[in-house]
Short mmCIF file of C-alpha atoms in Angstrom, two decimals:
data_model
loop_
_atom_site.label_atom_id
_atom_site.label_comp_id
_atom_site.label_asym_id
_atom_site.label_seq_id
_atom_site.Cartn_x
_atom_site.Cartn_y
_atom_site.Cartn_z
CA UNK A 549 34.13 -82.29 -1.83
CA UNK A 550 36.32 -79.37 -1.05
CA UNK A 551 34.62 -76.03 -2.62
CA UNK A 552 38.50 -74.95 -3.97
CA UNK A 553 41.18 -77.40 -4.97
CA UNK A 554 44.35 -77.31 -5.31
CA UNK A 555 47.54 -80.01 -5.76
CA UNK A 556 49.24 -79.07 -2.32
CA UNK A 557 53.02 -80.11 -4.12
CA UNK A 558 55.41 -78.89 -3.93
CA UNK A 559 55.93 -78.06 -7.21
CA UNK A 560 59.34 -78.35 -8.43
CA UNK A 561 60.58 -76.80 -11.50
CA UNK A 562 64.04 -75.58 -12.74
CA UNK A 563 64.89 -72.15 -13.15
CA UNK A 564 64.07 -71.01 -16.61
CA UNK A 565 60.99 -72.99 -16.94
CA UNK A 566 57.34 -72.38 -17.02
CA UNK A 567 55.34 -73.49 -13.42
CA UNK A 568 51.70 -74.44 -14.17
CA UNK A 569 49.28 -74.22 -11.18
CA UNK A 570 46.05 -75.55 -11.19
CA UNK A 571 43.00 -74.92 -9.25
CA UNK A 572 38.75 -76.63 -9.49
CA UNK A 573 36.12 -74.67 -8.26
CA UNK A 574 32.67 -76.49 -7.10
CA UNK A 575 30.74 -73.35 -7.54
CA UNK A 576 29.23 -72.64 -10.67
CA UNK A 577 28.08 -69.33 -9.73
CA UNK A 578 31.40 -68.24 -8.73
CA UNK A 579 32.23 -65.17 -10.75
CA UNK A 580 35.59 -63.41 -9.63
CA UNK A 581 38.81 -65.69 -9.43
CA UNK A 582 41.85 -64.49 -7.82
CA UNK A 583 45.90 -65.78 -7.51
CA UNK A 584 47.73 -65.10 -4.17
CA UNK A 585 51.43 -65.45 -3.64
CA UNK A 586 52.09 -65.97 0.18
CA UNK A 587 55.83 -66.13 1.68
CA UNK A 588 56.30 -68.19 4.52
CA UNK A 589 55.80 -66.32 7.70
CA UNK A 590 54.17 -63.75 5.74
CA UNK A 591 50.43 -62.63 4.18
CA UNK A 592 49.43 -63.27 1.09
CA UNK A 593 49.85 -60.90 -1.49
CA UNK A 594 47.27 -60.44 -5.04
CA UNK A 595 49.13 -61.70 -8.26
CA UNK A 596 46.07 -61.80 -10.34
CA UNK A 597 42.18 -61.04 -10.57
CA UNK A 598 40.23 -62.76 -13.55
CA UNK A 599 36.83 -62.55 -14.35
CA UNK A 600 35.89 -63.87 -17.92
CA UNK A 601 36.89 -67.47 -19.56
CA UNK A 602 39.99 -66.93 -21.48
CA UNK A 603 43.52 -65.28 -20.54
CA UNK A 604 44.95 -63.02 -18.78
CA UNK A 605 48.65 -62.03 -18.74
CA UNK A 606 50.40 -59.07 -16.35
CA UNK A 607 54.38 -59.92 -17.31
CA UNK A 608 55.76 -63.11 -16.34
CA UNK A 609 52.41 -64.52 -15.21
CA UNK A 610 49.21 -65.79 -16.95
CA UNK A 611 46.32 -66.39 -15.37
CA UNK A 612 43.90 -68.88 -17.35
CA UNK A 613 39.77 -69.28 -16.55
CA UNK A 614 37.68 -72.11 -17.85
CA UNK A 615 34.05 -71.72 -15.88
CA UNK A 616 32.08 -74.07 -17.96
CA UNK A 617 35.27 -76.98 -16.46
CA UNK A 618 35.29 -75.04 -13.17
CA UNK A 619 38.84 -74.56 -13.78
CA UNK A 620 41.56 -72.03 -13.22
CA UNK A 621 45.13 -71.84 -13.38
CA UNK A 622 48.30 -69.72 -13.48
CA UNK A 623 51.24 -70.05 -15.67
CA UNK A 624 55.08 -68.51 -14.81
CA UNK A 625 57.10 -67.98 -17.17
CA UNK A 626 60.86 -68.01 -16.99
CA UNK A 627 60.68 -68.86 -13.48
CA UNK A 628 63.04 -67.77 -10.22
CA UNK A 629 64.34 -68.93 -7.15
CA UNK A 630 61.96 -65.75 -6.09
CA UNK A 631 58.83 -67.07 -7.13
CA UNK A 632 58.95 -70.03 -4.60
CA UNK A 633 56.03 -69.75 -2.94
CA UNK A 634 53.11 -70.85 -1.78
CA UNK A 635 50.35 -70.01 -4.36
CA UNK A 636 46.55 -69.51 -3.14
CA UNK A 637 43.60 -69.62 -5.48
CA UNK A 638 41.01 -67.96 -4.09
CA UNK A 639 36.75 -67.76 -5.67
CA UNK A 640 33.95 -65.30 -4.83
CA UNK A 641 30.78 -64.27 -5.63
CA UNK A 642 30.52 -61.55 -7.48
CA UNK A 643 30.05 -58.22 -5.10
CA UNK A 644 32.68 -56.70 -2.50
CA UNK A 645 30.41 -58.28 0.65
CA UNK A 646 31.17 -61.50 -0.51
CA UNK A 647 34.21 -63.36 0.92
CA UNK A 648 36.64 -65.45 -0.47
CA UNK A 649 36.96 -69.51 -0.27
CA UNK A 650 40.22 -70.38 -0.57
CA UNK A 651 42.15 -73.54 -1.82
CA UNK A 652 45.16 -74.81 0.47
CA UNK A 653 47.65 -73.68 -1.57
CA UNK A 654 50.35 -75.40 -4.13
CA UNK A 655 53.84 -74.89 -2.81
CA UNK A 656 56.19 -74.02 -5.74
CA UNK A 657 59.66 -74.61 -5.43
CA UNK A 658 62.07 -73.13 -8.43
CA UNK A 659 65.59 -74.38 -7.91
CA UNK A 660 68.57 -72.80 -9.56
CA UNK B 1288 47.08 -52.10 -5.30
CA UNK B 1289 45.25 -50.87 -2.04
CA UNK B 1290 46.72 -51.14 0.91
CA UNK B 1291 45.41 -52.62 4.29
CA UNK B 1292 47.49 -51.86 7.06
CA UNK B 1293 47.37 -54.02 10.13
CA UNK B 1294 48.64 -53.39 14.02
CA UNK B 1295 50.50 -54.52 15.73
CA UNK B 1296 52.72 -56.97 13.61
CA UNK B 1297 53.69 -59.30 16.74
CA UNK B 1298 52.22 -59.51 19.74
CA UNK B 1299 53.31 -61.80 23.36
CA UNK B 1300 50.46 -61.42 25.99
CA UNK B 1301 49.91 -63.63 29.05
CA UNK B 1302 47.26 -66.30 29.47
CA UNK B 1303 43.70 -64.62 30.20
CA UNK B 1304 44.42 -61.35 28.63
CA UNK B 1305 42.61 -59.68 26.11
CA UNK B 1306 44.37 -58.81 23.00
CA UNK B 1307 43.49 -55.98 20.10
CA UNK B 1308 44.45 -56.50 16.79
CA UNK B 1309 43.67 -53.46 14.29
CA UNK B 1310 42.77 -53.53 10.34
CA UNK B 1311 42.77 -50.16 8.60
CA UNK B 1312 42.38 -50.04 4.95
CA UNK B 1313 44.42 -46.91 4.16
CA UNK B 1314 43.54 -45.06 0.50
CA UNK B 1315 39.72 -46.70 0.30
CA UNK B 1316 36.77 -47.77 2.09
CA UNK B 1317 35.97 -50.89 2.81
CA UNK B 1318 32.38 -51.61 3.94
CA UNK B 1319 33.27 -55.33 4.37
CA UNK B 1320 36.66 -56.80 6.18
CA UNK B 1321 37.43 -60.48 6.58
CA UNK B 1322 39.59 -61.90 9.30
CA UNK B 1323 41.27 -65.08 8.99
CA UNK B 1324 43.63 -67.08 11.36
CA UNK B 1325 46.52 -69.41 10.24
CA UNK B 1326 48.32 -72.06 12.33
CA UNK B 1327 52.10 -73.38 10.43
CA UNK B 1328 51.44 -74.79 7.45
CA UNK B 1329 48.45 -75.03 6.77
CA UNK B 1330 45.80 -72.71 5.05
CA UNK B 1331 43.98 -69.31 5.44
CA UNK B 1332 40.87 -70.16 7.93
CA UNK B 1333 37.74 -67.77 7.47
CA UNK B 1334 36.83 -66.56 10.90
CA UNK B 1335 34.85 -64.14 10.66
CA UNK B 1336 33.17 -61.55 7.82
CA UNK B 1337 32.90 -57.63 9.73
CA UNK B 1338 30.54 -55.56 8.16
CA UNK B 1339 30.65 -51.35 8.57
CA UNK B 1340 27.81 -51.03 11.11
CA UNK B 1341 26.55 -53.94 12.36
CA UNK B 1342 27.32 -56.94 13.54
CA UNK B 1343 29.82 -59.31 12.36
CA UNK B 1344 29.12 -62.85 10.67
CA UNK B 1345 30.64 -65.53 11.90
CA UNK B 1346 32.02 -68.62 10.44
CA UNK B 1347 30.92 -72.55 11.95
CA UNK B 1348 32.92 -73.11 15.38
CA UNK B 1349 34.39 -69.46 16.03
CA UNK B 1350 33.66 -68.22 19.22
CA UNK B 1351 31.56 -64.89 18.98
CA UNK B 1352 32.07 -64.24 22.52
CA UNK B 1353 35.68 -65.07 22.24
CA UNK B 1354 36.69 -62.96 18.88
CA UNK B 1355 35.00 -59.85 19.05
CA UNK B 1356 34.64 -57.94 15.95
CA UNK B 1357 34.06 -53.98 15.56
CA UNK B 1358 33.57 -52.38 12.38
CA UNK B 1359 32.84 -49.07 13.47
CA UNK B 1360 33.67 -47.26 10.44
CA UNK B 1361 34.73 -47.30 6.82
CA UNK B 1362 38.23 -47.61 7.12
CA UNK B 1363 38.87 -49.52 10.44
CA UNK B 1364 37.72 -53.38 11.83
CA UNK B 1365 39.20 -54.57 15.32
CA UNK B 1366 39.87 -58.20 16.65
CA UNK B 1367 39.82 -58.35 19.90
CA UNK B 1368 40.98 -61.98 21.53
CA UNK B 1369 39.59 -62.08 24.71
CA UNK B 1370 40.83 -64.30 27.74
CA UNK B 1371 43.89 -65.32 25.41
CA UNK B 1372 45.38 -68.92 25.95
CA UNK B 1373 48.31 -70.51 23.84
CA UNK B 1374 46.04 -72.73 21.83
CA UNK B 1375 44.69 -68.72 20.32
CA UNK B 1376 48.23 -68.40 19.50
CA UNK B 1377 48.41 -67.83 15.56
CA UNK B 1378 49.13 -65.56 12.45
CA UNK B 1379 45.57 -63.22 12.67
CA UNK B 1380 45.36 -61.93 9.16
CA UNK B 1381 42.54 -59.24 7.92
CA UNK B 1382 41.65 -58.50 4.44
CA UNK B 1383 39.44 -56.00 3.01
CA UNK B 1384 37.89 -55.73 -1.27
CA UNK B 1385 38.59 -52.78 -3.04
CA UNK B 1386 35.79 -50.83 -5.51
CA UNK B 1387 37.65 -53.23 -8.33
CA UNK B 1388 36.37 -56.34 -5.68
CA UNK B 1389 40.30 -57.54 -5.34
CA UNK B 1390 41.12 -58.82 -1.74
CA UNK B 1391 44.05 -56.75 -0.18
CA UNK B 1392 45.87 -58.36 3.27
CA UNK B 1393 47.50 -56.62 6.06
CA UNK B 1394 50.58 -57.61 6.91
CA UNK B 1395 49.29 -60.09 10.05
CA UNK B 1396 49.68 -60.57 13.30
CA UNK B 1397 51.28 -63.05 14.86
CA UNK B 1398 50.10 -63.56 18.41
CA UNK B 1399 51.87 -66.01 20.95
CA UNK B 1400 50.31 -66.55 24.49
CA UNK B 1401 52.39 -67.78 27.26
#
């Protein structure tokens, strides 16, 4: 069993709409949870950090944490041709020395 | 968010050269820096964890010998490829973790050996 999952896609979803991605963690002790955006060709770049079970929403995006299901997710709102992507959800341990395990990514396409 | 600045952004060399690849995280210290490598299309690969100090932790089947790592101070890891051959061509990407524990990329490098 993979230690991050993720639905590789792509994801398709109009313009307008919301894009749910979904991630499972094998980890229990995982404690920091984290959403990357990476462009083709390019690195990835931090959408969102979250720590406790609940929600957590910067803008257009929501990121969603469920640790007793192991699960994660983020949600876009009104969605743009911008936003396609491929989208990396990434666990740690808690503590800076402690790298990252990351999924293999959900590609996201948003057509107009 | 912080920002990790990475050097050069492309990079040809011939076969059996030795490559440098610089990470500098620019407004905070970093005591631990990650280095990944990604081939087209498919996902980050951990190769190696570089700790400020001492001596870097590799990850199953990377080459020690063959990816040196310094970390020689707060601010700055190197990646050297050594003896470069086109299967080491790839996107090299280093990250470092802020105070907050969020994972900031440099821009990568994209190495191609001929």
């Amino acid at each position: 069993q993979k230690e991050v999952e993720q639905n590789s896609g792509p994801l398709s979803v109009p313009e307008g709409a919301i894009a749910s991605l979904n991630c499972t963690y094998s980890d229990r002790v995982s404690q920091s949870f984290f959403w990357y955006r990476q462009y083709s060709g390019k690195s990835p770049e931090l959408i969102m950090s979250i720590y406790s079970n609940g929600d957590k929403e910067d803008g257009r995006f929501t990121a969603q944490l469920n640790k007793a299901s192991q699960y994660v997710s983020l949600l876009i709102r009104d969605s743009q041709p911008s936003d396609s992507a491929t989208y990396l959800c990434a666990v740690s341990l808690s503590g800076g020395y402690n790298k990252l395990i990351f999924g293999a990514g959900t590609r996201l396409a948003v057509h107009p | 968010g912080a920002v990790v600045s990475q050097h050069p952004s492309r990079v040809i060399c011939k076969s059996g050269t030795s490559v440098k690849i610089e990470c500098r995280s620019l407004d905070f210290q970093a005591t631990t820096m990650f280095w990944y490598r990604q081939f087209p299309k498919q996902s980050l690969m951990l190769m190696a964890t570089s700790n400020e100090g001492s001596k870097a932790t590799y990850e199953q089947g990377v080459e020690k010998d063959k990816f040196l790592i310094n970390h020689a101070s707060l601010t700055l890891s190197t990646l050297t490829v050594t003896s470069a051959h086109p299967e080491d061509s790839s996107f090299y990407i280093c990250s470092a973790r802020d105070g907050r524990f969020e994972a900031f990329f440099g821009q990568g490098t994209r190495l191609t050996v001929v």
